[in-house]
XYZ file of C-alpha atoms in Angstrom:
484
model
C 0.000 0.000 0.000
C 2.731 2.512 0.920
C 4.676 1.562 -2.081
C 1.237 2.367 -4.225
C 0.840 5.047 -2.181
C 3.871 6.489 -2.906
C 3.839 5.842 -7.070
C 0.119 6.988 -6.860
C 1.325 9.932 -4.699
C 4.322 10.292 -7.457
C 1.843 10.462 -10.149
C -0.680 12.984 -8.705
C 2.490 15.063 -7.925
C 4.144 14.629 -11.789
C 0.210 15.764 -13.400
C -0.122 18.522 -10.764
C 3.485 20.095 -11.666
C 2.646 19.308 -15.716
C -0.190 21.487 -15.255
C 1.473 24.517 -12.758
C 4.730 24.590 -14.501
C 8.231 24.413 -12.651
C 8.423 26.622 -9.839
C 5.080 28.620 -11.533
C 7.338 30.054 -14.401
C 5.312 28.692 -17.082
C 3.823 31.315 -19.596
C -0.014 30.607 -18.471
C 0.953 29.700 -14.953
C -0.575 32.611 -12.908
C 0.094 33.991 -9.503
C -2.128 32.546 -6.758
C -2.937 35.743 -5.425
C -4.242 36.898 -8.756
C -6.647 33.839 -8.603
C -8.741 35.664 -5.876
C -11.285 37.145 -7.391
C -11.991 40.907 -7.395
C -14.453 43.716 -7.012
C -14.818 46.500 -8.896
C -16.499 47.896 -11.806
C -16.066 45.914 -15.421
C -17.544 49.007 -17.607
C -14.330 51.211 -17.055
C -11.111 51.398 -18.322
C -9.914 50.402 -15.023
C -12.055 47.114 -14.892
C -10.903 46.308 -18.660
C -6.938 46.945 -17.787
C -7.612 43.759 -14.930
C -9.579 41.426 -17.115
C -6.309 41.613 -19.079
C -4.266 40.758 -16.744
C -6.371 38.016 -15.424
C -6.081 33.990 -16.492
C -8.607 34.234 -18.325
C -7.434 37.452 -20.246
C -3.978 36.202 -20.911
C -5.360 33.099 -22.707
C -7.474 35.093 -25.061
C -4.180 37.012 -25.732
C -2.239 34.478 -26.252
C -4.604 32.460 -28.740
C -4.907 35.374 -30.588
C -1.454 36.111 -31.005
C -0.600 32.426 -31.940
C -3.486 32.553 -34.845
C -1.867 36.120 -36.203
C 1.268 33.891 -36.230
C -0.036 31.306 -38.371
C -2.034 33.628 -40.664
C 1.486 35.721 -41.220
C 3.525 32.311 -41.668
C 1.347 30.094 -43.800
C -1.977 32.000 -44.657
C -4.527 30.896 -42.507
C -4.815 28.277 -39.475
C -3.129 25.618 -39.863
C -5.753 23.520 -38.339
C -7.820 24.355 -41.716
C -5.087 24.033 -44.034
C -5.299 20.773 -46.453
C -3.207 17.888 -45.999
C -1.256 18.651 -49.574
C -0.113 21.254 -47.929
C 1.169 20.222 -44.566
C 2.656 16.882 -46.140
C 4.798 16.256 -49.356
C 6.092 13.181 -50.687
C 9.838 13.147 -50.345
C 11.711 12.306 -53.752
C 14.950 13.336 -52.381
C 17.075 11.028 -54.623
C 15.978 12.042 -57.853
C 16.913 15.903 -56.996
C 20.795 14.518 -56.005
C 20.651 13.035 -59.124
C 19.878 15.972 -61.054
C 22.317 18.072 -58.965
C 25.308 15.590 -59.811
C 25.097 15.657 -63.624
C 24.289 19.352 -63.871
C 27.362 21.229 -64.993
C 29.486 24.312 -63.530
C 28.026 26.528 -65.872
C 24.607 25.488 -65.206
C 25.492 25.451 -61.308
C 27.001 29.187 -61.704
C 23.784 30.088 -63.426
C 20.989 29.159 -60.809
C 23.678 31.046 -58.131
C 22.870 33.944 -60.028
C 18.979 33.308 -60.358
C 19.179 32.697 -56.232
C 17.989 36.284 -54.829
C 20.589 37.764 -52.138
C 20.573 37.289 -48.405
C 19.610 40.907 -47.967
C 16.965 41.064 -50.539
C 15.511 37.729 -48.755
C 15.821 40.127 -44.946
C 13.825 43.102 -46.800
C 11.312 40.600 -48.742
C 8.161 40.840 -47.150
C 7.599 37.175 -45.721
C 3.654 37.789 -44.764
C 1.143 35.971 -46.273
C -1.885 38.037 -45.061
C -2.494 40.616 -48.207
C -2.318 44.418 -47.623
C -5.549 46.044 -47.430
C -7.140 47.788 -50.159
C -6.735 50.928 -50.711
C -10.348 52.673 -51.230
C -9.300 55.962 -52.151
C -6.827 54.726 -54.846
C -9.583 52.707 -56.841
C -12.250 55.816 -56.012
C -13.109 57.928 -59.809
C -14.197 61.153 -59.360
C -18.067 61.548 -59.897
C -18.020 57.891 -60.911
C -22.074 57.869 -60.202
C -21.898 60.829 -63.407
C -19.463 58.877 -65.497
C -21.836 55.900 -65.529
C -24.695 56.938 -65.977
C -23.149 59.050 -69.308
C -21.334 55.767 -70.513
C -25.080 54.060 -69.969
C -26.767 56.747 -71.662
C -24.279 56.769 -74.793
C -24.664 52.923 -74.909
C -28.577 53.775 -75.111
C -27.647 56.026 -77.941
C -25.221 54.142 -79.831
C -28.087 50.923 -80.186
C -30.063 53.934 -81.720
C -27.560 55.287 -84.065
C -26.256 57.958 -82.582
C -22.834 58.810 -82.523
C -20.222 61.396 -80.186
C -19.114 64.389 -81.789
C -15.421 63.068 -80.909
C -16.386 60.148 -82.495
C -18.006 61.291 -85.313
C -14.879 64.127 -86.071
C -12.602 61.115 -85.786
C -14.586 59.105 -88.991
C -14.493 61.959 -90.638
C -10.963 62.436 -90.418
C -10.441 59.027 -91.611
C -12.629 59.273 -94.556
C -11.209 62.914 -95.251
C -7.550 62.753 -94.585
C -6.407 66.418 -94.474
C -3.545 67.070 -96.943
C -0.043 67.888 -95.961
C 1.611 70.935 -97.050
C 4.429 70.784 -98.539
C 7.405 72.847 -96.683
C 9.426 75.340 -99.074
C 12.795 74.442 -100.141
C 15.548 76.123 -100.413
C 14.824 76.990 -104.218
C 12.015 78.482 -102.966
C 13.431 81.180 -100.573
C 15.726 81.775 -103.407
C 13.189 83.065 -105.576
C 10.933 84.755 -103.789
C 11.607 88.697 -104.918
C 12.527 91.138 -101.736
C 9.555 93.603 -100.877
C 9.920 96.671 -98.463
C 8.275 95.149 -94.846
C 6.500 98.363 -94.047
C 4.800 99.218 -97.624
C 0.922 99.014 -97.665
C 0.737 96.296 -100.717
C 3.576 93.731 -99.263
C 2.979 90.460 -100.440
C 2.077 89.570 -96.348
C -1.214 91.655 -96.301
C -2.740 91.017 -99.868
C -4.698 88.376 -98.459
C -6.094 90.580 -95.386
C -7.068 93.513 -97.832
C -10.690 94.395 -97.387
C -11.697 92.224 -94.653
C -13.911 93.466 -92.354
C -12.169 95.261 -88.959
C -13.536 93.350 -86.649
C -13.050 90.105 -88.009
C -8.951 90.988 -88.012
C -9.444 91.607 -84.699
C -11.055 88.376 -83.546
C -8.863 85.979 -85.579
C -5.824 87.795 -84.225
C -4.371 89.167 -87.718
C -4.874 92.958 -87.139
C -1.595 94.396 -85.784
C -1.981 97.043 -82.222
C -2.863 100.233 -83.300
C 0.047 102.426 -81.701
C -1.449 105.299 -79.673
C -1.235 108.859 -80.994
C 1.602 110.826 -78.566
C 3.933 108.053 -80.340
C 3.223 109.809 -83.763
C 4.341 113.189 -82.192
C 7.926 114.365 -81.911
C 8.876 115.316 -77.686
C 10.102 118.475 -79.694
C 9.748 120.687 -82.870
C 13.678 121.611 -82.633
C 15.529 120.733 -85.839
C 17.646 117.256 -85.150
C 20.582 118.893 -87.321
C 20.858 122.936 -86.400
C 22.587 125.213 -89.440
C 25.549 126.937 -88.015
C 25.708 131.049 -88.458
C 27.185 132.478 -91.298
C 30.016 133.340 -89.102
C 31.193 129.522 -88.713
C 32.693 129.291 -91.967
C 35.930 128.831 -93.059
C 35.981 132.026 -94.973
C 33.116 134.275 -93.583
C 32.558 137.663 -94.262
C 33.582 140.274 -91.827
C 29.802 141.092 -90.390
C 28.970 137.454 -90.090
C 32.338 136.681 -88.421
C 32.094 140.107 -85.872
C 28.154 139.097 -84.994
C 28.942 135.076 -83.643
C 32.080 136.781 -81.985
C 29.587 139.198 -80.063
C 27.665 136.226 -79.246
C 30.250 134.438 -77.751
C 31.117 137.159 -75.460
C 27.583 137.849 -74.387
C 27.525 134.316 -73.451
C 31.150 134.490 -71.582
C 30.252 137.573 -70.312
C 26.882 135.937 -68.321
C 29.026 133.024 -67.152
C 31.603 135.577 -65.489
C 28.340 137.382 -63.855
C 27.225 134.311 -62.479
C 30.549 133.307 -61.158
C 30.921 136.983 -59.310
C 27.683 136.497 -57.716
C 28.158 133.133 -56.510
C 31.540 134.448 -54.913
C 29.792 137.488 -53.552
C 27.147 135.728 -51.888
C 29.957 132.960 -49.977
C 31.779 135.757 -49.138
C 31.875 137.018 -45.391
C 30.512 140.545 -45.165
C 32.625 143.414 -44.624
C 31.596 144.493 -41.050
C 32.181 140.861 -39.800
C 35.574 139.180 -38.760
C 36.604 135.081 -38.949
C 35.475 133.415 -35.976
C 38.171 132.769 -33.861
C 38.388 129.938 -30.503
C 38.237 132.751 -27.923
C 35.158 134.137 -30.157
C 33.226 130.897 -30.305
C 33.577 130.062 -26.825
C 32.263 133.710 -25.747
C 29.592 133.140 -28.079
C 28.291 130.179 -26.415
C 28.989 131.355 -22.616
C 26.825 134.397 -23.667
C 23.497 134.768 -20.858
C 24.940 132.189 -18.987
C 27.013 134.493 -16.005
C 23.647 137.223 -16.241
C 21.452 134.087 -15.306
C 23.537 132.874 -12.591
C 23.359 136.608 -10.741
C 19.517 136.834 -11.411
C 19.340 133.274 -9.345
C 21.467 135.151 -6.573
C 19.671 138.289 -6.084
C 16.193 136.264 -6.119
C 17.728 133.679 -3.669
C 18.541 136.879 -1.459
C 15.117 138.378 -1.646
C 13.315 134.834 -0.357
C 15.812 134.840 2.727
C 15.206 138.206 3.609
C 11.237 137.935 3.595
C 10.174 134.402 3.554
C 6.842 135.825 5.567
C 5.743 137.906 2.342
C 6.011 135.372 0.016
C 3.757 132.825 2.117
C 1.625 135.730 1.978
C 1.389 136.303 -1.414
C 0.900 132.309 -2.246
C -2.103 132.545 -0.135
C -3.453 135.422 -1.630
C -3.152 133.652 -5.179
C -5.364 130.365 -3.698
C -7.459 132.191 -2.310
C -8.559 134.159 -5.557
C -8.362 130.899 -7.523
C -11.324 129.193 -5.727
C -14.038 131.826 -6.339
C -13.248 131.999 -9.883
C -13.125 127.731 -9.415
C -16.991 127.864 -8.041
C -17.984 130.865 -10.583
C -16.925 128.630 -13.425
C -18.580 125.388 -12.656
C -22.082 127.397 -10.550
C -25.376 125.806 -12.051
C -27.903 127.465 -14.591
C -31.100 128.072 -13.524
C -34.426 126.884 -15.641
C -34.953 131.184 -16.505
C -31.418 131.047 -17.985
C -31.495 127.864 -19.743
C -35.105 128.978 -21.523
C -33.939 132.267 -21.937
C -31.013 130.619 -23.969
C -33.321 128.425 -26.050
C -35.074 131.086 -26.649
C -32.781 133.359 -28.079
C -31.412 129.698 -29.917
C -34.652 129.578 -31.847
C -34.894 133.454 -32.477
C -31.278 133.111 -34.301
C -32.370 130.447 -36.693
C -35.547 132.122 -37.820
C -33.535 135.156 -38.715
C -30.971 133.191 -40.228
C -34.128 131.330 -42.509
C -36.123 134.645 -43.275
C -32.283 136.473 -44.653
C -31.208 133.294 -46.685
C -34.703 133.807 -48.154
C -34.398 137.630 -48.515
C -31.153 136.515 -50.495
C -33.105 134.268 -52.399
C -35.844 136.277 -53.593
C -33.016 139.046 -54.286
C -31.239 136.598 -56.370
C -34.175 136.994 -59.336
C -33.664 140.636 -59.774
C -30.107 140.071 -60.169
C -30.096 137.974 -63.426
C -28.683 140.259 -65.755
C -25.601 141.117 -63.645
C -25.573 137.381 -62.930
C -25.413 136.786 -66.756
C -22.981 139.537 -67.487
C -20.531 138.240 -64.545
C -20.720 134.739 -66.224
C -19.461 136.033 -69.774
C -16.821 137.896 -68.128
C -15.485 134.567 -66.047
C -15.884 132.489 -69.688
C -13.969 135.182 -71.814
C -11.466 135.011 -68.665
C -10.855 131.478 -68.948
C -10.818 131.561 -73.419
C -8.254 134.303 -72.718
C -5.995 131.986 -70.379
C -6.571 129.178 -72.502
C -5.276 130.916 -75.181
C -2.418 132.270 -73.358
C -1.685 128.846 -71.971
C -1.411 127.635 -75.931
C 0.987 130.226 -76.646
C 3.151 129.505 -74.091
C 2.994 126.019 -75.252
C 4.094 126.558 -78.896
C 6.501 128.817 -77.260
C 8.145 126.449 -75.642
C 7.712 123.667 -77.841
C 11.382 124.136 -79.201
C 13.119 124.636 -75.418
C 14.453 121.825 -73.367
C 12.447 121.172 -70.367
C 12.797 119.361 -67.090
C 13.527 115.784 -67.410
C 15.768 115.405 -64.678
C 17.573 116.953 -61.629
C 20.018 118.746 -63.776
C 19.372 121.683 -66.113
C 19.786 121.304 -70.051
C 23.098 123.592 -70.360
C 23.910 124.954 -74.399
C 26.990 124.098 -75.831
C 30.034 126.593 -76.110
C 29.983 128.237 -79.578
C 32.141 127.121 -81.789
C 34.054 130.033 -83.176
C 37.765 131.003 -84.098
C 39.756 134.216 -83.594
C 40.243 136.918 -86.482
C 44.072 135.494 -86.105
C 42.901 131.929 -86.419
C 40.700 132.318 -89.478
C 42.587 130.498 -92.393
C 41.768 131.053 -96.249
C 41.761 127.088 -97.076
C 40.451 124.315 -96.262
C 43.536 122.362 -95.866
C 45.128 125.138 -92.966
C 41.754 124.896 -91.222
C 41.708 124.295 -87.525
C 39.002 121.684 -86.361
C 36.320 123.020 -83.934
C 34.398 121.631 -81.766
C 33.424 117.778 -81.907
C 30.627 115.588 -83.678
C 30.074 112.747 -80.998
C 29.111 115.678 -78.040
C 27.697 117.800 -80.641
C 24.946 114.761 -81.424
C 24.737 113.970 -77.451
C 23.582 117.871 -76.646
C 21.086 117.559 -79.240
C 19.516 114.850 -78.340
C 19.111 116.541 -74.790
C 17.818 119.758 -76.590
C 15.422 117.525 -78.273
C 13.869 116.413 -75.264
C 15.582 112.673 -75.621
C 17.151 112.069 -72.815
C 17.999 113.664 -70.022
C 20.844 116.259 -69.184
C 23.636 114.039 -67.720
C 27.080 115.082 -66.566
C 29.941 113.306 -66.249
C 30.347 110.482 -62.913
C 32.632 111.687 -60.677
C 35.962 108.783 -59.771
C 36.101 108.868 -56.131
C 39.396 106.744 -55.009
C 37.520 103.875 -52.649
C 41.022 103.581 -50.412
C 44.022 106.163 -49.731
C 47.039 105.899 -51.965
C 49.938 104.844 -50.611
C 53.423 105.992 -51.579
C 56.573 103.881 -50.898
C 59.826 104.655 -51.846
C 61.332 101.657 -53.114
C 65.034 100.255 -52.121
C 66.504 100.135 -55.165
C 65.580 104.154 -55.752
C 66.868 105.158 -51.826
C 70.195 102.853 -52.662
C 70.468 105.188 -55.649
C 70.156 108.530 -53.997
């Protein structure tokens, strides 16, 4: 009995550790203090967190994880998979057979079919497909679409065709012809013809067609607005010098553009005196020195500093009086205080209405005085309205004038101020009988450049200043000092 007590006993103990695990460290082995059961609430979060963690909870897990395994691995449970594809016949010696008489060339060339070991890492070895991707197979107004393809298929079993459709036939039956691209012989004989004449070979086929219709079909050049048409000046682009430019003028001629020139000299020097005369310091005045400048700005300062003293003085002496006198001032301040701000009585403020209303009905019964006035007044109205129009003809007109007047100066384009040329003119001693003795004057390129600033072309320039961007530096070299 002991001895089948003790393998009974044996066996009960073997089944009861099978089923606990060794030591309790099996996966679904559980804590016996988790077995006791708890309280609490199973609808919250709280309640859901211990479920999981609970026997029960940890088997559910764990079945579910190992079917996501065998979906991943072979596709599907593998309870439910066939028995063709769990078991395969083994024909092992065949394949070794095959393998031995295949040559190193053959050998070599399934190595290179065989994909590489990182290709096989980064190979997706899942067997569950991806989920379809809704948007990607989703038409825009695909509802719309069908219902048109439906409604053409209804038209087509009637006869009816698309206008895409029916241009395509027709481009079949009619093939359009291809033109044929000009050759070289071509170009060669086609004659020259001036671009800008009215009958160039380019608009004979646009002549009389209709205005609008070269508009719409885009063959109707811009029409280039009027102030292009017009000149920015009536100058002359090419000026005739005086009589007394020539190489052989005659003594009148020759005397006049002299006496021009030294008006024009003669002006410059005035200006030049002027400028000096207004930079200069005036007579009754002397430089400013140091000494000068610095009385200059001490001035007021040492009379200020005595005033301070004497008033300092007069507050020590009779500090009594001037307590006296701030008093005074509050004291008159407050009554004028409670004058200002004393409340109106109902008399005054229906006095002032009164006198409100009175205003406005004099104001209404002058404006219509004024009014009724106004109708004996036509004729003088009607002669001072001729006199304002024949005032404003006679400054129009006067505006015109000045207008053609100045049609032929330079005006304003810029900050600078259109400056005439020097006159080109020689000396009585200069003048030479020939052609071949005689001196150049002046020079064509700035002649051209003035004019077309006269001409209102561009603007009056002057020459950019070179400003040095660092200091020049002198240095005596050794070979020079050895020298000297």
């Amino acid at each position: 009995m002991a001895a089948g007590s003790s393998g009974g006993g044996g066996q009960l103990r073997s089944k009861s550790e099978a089923d606990s695990g060794f030591l309790g460290l099996r996966p679904t082995s559980v804590d016996p203090a988790l077995r006791r059961r708890r309280r609490g609430p199973r609808n919250k979060k709280r309640g859901w967190r211990r479920l999981a963690q609970e026997p029960l909870g940890l088997e559910v897990d764990q079945f579910l994880e190992d079917v996501r395994l065998q979906e991943r691995t072979s596709g599907g449970l593998v309870s439910e998979a066939p028995d063709e594809k769990l078991f395969f016949v083994d024909k092992g010696s065949k394949d070794r057979e095959l393998n031995k008489k295949r040559t190193k060339g053959q050998k070599r060339s399934l190595l290179l079919k065989k994909p590489l070991r990182i290709d096989l890492i980064l190979e997706n070895t899942s067997k569950i497909p991806a989920p379809k991707d809704i948007l990607a197979h989703q038409v825009p107004n695909a509802k719309k679409l069908k219902r048109k393809d439906q409604l053409w298929e209804k038209l087509v079993k009637q006869g009816e065709v698309p206008r895409d459709v029916r241009r395509a036939q027709a481009r079949l039956l009619n093939p359009p012809v291809a033109k044929a691209k000009p050759g070289p012989q071509d170009t060669v004989e086609r004659p020259f013809y001036d671009l800008w004449a009215k009958d160039n070979p380019l608009e004979r086929p646009l002549a009389g067609q209709d205005t609008f219709f070269l508009e719409q079909t885009k063959k109707k050049g811009v029409k280039r607005p009027p102030h292009l048409h017009t000149k920015p000046s009536q100058a002359p682009a090419v000026e005739v010098t005086p009589a007394g430019a020539s190489y052989n003028p005659s003594f009148e001629d020759h005397q006049n553009l002299l006496w021009k020139a030294h008006e024009v000299e003669l002006q410059r020097q005035k200006e030049a005196e002027k400028l000096e005369r207004q930079l200069a310091l005036p007579p009754a005045e002397q430089v400013a020195t140091q000494e000068s400048t610095f009385q200059e700005m001490c001035q007021g300062l040492l009379e200020e500093s005595d005033e301070e003293g004497e008033l300092g003085e007069g507050q020590g002496k009779d500090p009594e009086a001037g307590a006296d006198n701030t008093g005074g001032a509050k004291a008159s301040a407050m009554p004028a205080r409670l004058a200002a701000v004393e409340k109106k009585t109902e008399r005054q403020r229906q006095r002032e209405k009164a006198a409100r209303m009175l205003r406005v009905q004099q104001a209404a019964v002058r404006a219509a005085r004024l009014r009724h006035q106004e109708l004996f007044r036509l004729r003088g109205i009607k002669i001072q309205v001729a006199q304002r129009l024949a005032e404003l003809a006679r400054r129009r007109e006067q505006r015109r004038a000045q207008r053609l007047a100045e049609a032929d100066r330079p005006r304003r384009l810029g900050r600078l101020k259109y400056q005439a040329p020097d006159i080109d003119v020689q000396l009585s001693s200069e003048l030479s009988g020939s052609l071949r003795t005689l001196k150049p004057e002046g020079n064509i390129l700035r002649d051209r450049f003035k004019s077309f600033q006269r001409r209102n072309m561009i603007e009056p320039r002057e020459r950019a200043k070179f400003k040095r961007k660092y200091k020049v530096k002198l240095v005596e070299k050794r070979a020079f000092r050895e020298i000297q």
